[in-house]
Amino acid sequence: MLKFKYRPRELKLNAKLMRQTELIMGMPITVQVLGQKAAEGITAVFDYFRAVDERFSTYKPQSEISRINREEISASQFSKEMKEVLALSEQTKQETGGYFDIRKPDGALDPSGLVKGWAINNAALLLQKQGYKNFFIDAGGDMQTLGQNEQGQPWRVGIRNPFNTSQIIKALRLSGQGIATSGSYERSAHIYNPKRPDDPLDEIVSLTVIGPDVYQADRFATAAFAMGPTGIEFIEKQKNLEGYMINRHGLATQTSGFDRFVI
Amino acid sequence: MRKYALSATVGLIFIFYLVFAKKQAITPLTVPSLPSNQIQIADNNPPLTQDPPSSTQPTTQPVAQPSSPPPTPTKTPTKTPAPAPTPAPAPKPTGQYKDGQYTGSSADAYFGNVQVAAIISGGKLTDIQFLDYPQDRETSLRISQEALPILKQEAISVQSANVDAVSGATQTSQAFQQSLASALTQAKN
């Protein structure tokens, strides 16, 4: 009964929350939508992620990125989405002083570090265009929030304990922001210091970034993590970004405006 | 009893005052080169401390003395009130700290090690010297040249708050995939 008491009036009629998880792009994607047509919105989001996976997955031999890496198609034949992602990757490389680079040490292109945040953000825009005002998209721990949760409160997001994945070490309230965490799990996948690929990145175990959207948060979290211990300073210098960095001793460093999101 | 105690304390305070007055009377004399007359006045001071009432006079006396040069007498009275508090800490080296140079332990800042030395003189911290400073790496050097970051640090602590979701590094490792696959297999009845 208490729940209803605090629920805002506008949400009273359609406050039913739908939540669904699917494994796409090699990671669990969870979509939560509040509203009467929540199911349709969720279906649209999953369809979109599948389309992105078909195009950008380096694990799928017939994906566009795989064909590009095999030099089967020339630049003029690239899709609109591919051109956009490659342009954004180049822009991000410039903005991060070279620490974000989709070109792997072996020369192949792997834009997955950018595509994830970009795709989550696009899925969120897609929902927003269709009139959804309260939703949450979580793809492998990177998230976009809008509006409120079922309780009529900002979405509550925990930061995972990098030393014990069943625990959280911070609880945050987000409404309209994106959040992304880079960490040691990703090291083998696509995080390395592009300037010194052989350097082990073991000083920092987790770096969480909150941004105006998940695209911004994700790409800067990836780049800042590759910088090692100075990554948090890089986040501090970015307008509209806040960060929380954890080193291997369990000592956390946070940016000056991070506290306003902490519950 | 009260009377005696009161008079005794007043007397003690007065004696202390005299001691300080004497000290301060000596110091100004040593600094400037003065006529021998003045030095004699200083010599007169020690006996005066024993006699409370007359002790106030020596400080004022120089002023009254027309024979001695005018600048020196004015100096003594003006300095009388000020030195009273200053000599107090001077003889006692206790203060807050002992004088000397103290090297701190090497502290692990997140961008490198920091080690400082504290210089104490007069019982007070007067200088800090950086013995170790992060500049071994290119990136650290860049930060050292800019302002020292003052970002809040804390030890992480487990939270019990309920959350809608958890943000963490994407678990794309093989171990994760295998574990998830086996879990999904079980989930399939």
PDB file of C-alpha atoms in Angstrom, chain B residues 6 8 94 97 138 167 174 181:
ATOM      1  CA  LEU B   6      45.278  36.356  45.885  1.00  0.00           C
ATOM      2  CA  ALA B   8      50.558  35.676  46.419  1.00  0.00           C
ATOM      3  CA  THR B  94      57.900  22.241  24.061  1.00  0.00           C
ATOM      4  CA  TYR B  97      56.524  20.128  17.939  1.00  0.00           C
ATOM      5  CA  GLU B 138      55.145   9.909 -18.684  1.00  0.00           C
ATOM      6  CA  SER B 167      26.775  -1.682 -13.664  1.00  0.00           C
ATOM      7  CA  GLN B 174      35.634 -17.103 -21.850  1.00  0.00           C
ATOM      8  CA  ALA B 181      26.307 -21.356 -21.019  1.00  0.00           C
TER       9      ALA B 181
END
